[in-house]
Amino acid sequence: MPTQILIVTGDAAESLEVLYPYQRLREEGYDVHIAAPTRKTLRFVVHDFEPGYDTYTEKPGYTWPADLAFAEVDPGRYAALVIPGGRAPEYLRNDPELRKILKAFFDADKPVAQICHGPLLTAAIDSLQGRRVTAYPALEPDMQAAGAGFQDTEAVVDGTLVSARAWPDHPAWMREFLKILRTKAPVTPA
């Protein structure tokens, strides 16, 4: 069985932050599954910057089916975890099934990649204390409140945790995550 990686997300996740790692990791040879609160077609969004706006704008993005519900996830089957951003983490952090999944990955020190607002999930399970991270820059106070050292740079590696600010940082984020995966969770053939 090929090495499996889990992406946890929901409605209003940033399209690029779900689909870029999904496709990049599959291209690398990993078997990637997307989990959400329920098995359904997820509705992603596009965050972009427009002249005259103080923050990003949000538009409808792609739709994509969830492979399984959080309650169906066996974290032991997966070698690594990806946590996309967008607005989804704002409500997902309250999901008790997802919190169990996240805790299992951190307790086992498995590779975790988080981006943009994704660190709101890891902060919610108290897994950022004493770690170095980046996130969407507006989350700097949230990361500091979670006990993390915030760095405003395209990719931050702290052990098996790799974080990035937002979709423009994808190349650095995935490059660093793949370095860890190749050591800790190499691709196994089907």
CSV table of C-alpha atoms in Angstrom, one decimal:
chain,number,residue,atom,x,y,z
A,1,MET,CA,0.0,0.0,0.0
A,2,PRO,CA,1.4,3.4,-0.9
A,3,THR,CA,2.3,5.9,1.9
A,4,GLN,CA,-0.9,7.8,2.8
A,5,ILE,CA,-1.2,11.5,3.7
A,6,LEU,CA,-4.2,13.1,5.2
A,7,ILE,CA,-5.5,16.6,4.4
A,8,VAL,CA,-8.1,18.0,6.9
A,9,THR,CA,-10.4,20.8,5.6
A,10,GLY,CA,-13.9,22.0,5.1
A,11,ASP,CA,-16.1,24.5,3.4
A,12,ALA,CA,-14.5,27.9,2.8
A,13,ALA,CA,-11.0,26.5,2.7
A,14,GLU,CA,-8.7,28.4,0.3
A,15,SER,CA,-8.8,26.5,-3.0
A,16,LEU,CA,-5.1,26.7,-3.8
A,17,GLU,CA,-4.1,25.7,-0.2
A,18,VAL,CA,-6.1,22.4,-0.5
A,19,LEU,CA,-5.5,21.5,-4.2
A,20,TYR,CA,-1.8,22.5,-4.5
A,21,PRO,CA,-0.6,20.1,-1.8
A,22,TYR,CA,-3.1,17.5,-2.9
A,23,GLN,CA,-1.8,17.4,-6.4
A,24,ARG,CA,1.9,18.0,-5.5
A,25,LEU,CA,1.9,15.1,-3.0
A,26,ARG,CA,0.1,12.8,-5.5
A,27,GLU,CA,2.7,13.8,-8.1
A,28,GLU,CA,5.4,12.7,-5.7
A,29,GLY,CA,3.7,9.3,-5.4
A,30,TYR,CA,1.8,9.6,-2.1
A,31,ASP,CA,-1.8,8.4,-1.7
A,32,VAL,CA,-3.7,11.6,-0.4
A,33,HIS,CA,-7.1,11.6,1.3
A,34,ILE,CA,-9.2,14.6,2.1
A,35,ALA,CA,-11.2,14.5,5.4
A,36,ALA,CA,-13.9,16.9,6.4
A,37,PRO,CA,-16.7,17.1,9.0
A,38,THR,CA,-18.8,14.9,6.7
A,39,ARG,CA,-18.4,13.1,3.4
A,40,LYS,CA,-19.8,15.7,0.9
A,41,THR,CA,-18.8,18.0,-1.9
A,42,LEU,CA,-16.8,20.7,-0.2
A,43,ARG,CA,-17.0,24.3,-1.5
A,44,PHE,CA,-13.7,26.1,-1.5
A,45,VAL,CA,-13.0,29.8,-1.9
A,46,VAL,CA,-10.4,32.0,-3.6
A,47,HIS,CA,-8.7,34.7,-1.5
A,48,ASP,CA,-7.0,37.4,-3.5
A,49,PHE,CA,-5.8,41.0,-3.1
A,50,GLU,CA,-7.6,43.8,-4.8
A,51,PRO,CA,-6.5,47.5,-5.1
A,52,GLY,CA,-8.2,49.6,-2.4
A,53,TYR,CA,-8.9,46.8,0.0
A,54,ASP,CA,-7.1,46.6,3.4
A,55,THR,CA,-7.4,42.8,3.4
A,56,TYR,CA,-8.0,40.0,1.0
A,57,THR,CA,-11.3,39.5,-0.8
A,58,GLU,CA,-13.1,36.2,-1.0
A,59,LYS,CA,-14.8,34.7,-4.1
A,60,PRO,CA,-16.3,31.2,-4.7
A,61,GLY,CA,-13.7,28.7,-5.7
A,62,TYR,CA,-13.6,25.0,-6.7
A,63,THR,CA,-15.6,22.2,-5.3
A,64,TRP,CA,-14.1,18.9,-4.3
A,65,PRO,CA,-15.4,15.7,-2.7
A,66,ALA,CA,-14.3,14.8,0.8
A,67,ASP,CA,-13.0,11.2,0.8
A,68,LEU,CA,-14.0,10.6,4.4
A,69,ALA,CA,-15.6,12.2,7.5
A,70,PHE,CA,-13.4,13.1,10.5
A,71,ALA,CA,-15.1,10.4,12.5
A,72,GLU,CA,-13.9,7.8,9.9
A,73,VAL,CA,-10.3,8.8,10.1
A,74,ASP,CA,-7.8,6.4,11.7
A,75,PRO,CA,-4.7,8.6,12.2
A,76,GLY,CA,-2.5,5.5,12.4
A,77,ARG,CA,-3.0,4.8,8.7
A,78,TYR,CA,-1.5,8.1,7.7
A,79,ALA,CA,2.2,9.1,7.7
A,80,ALA,CA,1.7,12.9,7.6
A,81,LEU,CA,-0.9,15.6,7.8
A,82,VAL,CA,-1.7,18.8,5.8
A,83,ILE,CA,-3.7,21.6,7.3
A,84,PRO,CA,-4.9,24.2,4.7
A,85,GLY,CA,-6.0,27.7,5.5
A,86,GLY,CA,-8.9,29.8,4.4
A,87,ARG,CA,-11.9,30.4,6.7
A,88,ALA,CA,-12.4,26.7,7.4
A,89,PRO,CA,-10.0,26.5,10.4
A,90,GLU,CA,-12.1,29.2,12.2
A,91,TYR,CA,-15.0,26.7,12.7
A,92,LEU,CA,-13.1,23.4,12.3
A,93,ARG,CA,-11.0,24.0,15.5
A,94,ASN,CA,-14.1,23.4,17.5
A,95,ASP,CA,-14.7,19.9,16.0
A,96,PRO,CA,-14.0,17.2,18.7
A,97,GLU,CA,-13.2,14.5,16.1
A,98,LEU,CA,-10.7,16.7,14.3
A,99,ARG,CA,-9.1,17.7,17.6
A,100,LYS,CA,-8.5,14.0,18.3
A,101,ILE,CA,-6.9,13.5,14.8
A,102,LEU,CA,-4.6,16.5,15.2
A,103,LYS,CA,-3.6,15.4,18.7
A,104,ALA,CA,-2.7,11.9,17.4
A,105,PHE,CA,-0.4,13.3,14.7
A,106,PHE,CA,1.4,15.6,17.2
A,107,ASP,CA,1.7,12.9,19.9
A,108,ALA,CA,3.3,10.6,17.3
A,109,ASP,CA,5.6,13.4,16.0
A,110,LYS,CA,4.4,12.8,12.5
A,111,PRO,CA,5.1,15.4,9.8
A,112,VAL,CA,2.6,18.2,9.7
A,113,ALA,CA,2.3,21.0,7.1
A,114,GLN,CA,0.1,24.0,8.0
A,115,ILE,CA,-0.5,27.2,6.0
A,116,CYS,CA,-2.3,30.5,6.4
A,117,HIS,CA,-5.1,30.1,9.0
A,118,GLY,CA,-4.4,26.4,9.4
A,119,PRO,CA,-2.3,27.1,12.5
A,120,LEU,CA,-5.6,28.1,14.3
A,121,LEU,CA,-6.2,24.3,14.4
A,122,THR,CA,-2.9,23.4,16.0
A,123,ALA,CA,-3.2,26.3,18.4
A,124,ALA,CA,-6.6,24.9,19.5
A,125,ILE,CA,-5.0,21.7,20.7
A,126,ASP,CA,-2.1,23.5,22.4
A,127,SER,CA,0.5,22.1,20.0
A,128,LEU,CA,2.4,25.3,19.3
A,129,GLN,CA,3.7,26.1,22.7
A,130,GLY,CA,7.5,26.8,22.4
A,131,ARG,CA,7.5,26.2,18.7
A,132,ARG,CA,8.5,28.5,15.8
A,133,VAL,CA,5.8,29.0,13.2
A,134,THR,CA,4.5,31.3,10.5
A,135,ALA,CA,0.9,31.9,9.4
A,136,TYR,CA,-1.1,34.5,7.7
A,137,PRO,CA,0.5,37.6,9.1
A,138,ALA,CA,-2.7,38.9,10.8
A,139,LEU,CA,-2.5,35.8,13.0
A,140,GLU,CA,0.8,36.8,14.6
A,141,PRO,CA,-1.0,37.7,17.9
A,142,ASP,CA,-2.9,34.4,17.9
A,143,MET,CA,0.3,32.5,17.4
A,144,GLN,CA,2.0,34.4,20.2
A,145,ALA,CA,-1.0,33.8,22.5
A,146,ALA,CA,-0.6,30.0,21.7
A,147,GLY,CA,3.0,30.2,22.9
A,148,ALA,CA,4.7,30.1,19.5
A,149,GLY,CA,7.5,32.3,18.2
A,150,PHE,CA,6.1,33.9,15.1
A,151,GLN,CA,8.3,34.5,12.0
A,152,ASP,CA,7.0,36.4,9.0
A,153,THR,CA,8.8,34.4,6.3
A,154,GLU,CA,7.6,32.1,3.5
A,155,ALA,CA,8.3,28.8,5.3
A,156,VAL,CA,9.3,27.9,8.9
A,157,VAL,CA,10.5,24.4,9.9
A,158,ASP,CA,10.3,23.3,13.5
A,159,GLY,CA,11.1,19.6,13.8
A,160,THR,CA,8.4,17.8,11.8
A,161,LEU,CA,6.2,20.9,11.6
A,162,VAL,CA,6.3,23.1,8.5
A,163,SER,CA,4.3,26.2,8.2
A,164,ALA,CA,3.8,28.9,5.6
A,165,ARG,CA,2.0,32.3,5.4
A,166,ALA,CA,-0.3,31.8,2.4
A,167,TRP,CA,-0.6,30.3,-1.1
A,168,PRO,CA,2.2,32.6,-2.6
A,169,ASP,CA,4.6,30.6,-0.4
A,170,HIS,CA,3.6,27.2,-1.8
A,171,PRO,CA,7.0,26.4,-3.5
A,172,ALA,CA,9.0,27.0,-0.3
A,173,TRP,CA,6.4,25.3,1.9
A,174,MET,CA,6.2,22.1,-0.1
A,175,ARG,CA,9.9,22.0,-0.7
A,176,GLU,CA,10.5,22.0,3.1
A,177,PHE,CA,7.7,19.5,3.8
A,178,LEU,CA,8.9,17.1,1.1
A,179,LYS,CA,12.4,17.1,2.6
A,180,ILE,CA,10.9,15.9,5.9
A,181,LEU,CA,8.6,13.4,4.1
A,182,ARG,CA,11.5,11.9,2.2
A,183,THR,CA,13.2,11.1,5.5
A,184,LYS,CA,10.3,10.4,7.9
A,185,ALA,CA,7.6,9.0,5.4
A,186,PRO,CA,9.2,8.0,2.1
A,187,VAL,CA,6.9,7.0,-0.7
A,188,THR,CA,6.3,3.2,-0.8
A,189,PRO,CA,5.2,1.7,-4.1
A,190,ALA,CA,1.6,0.5,-4.6
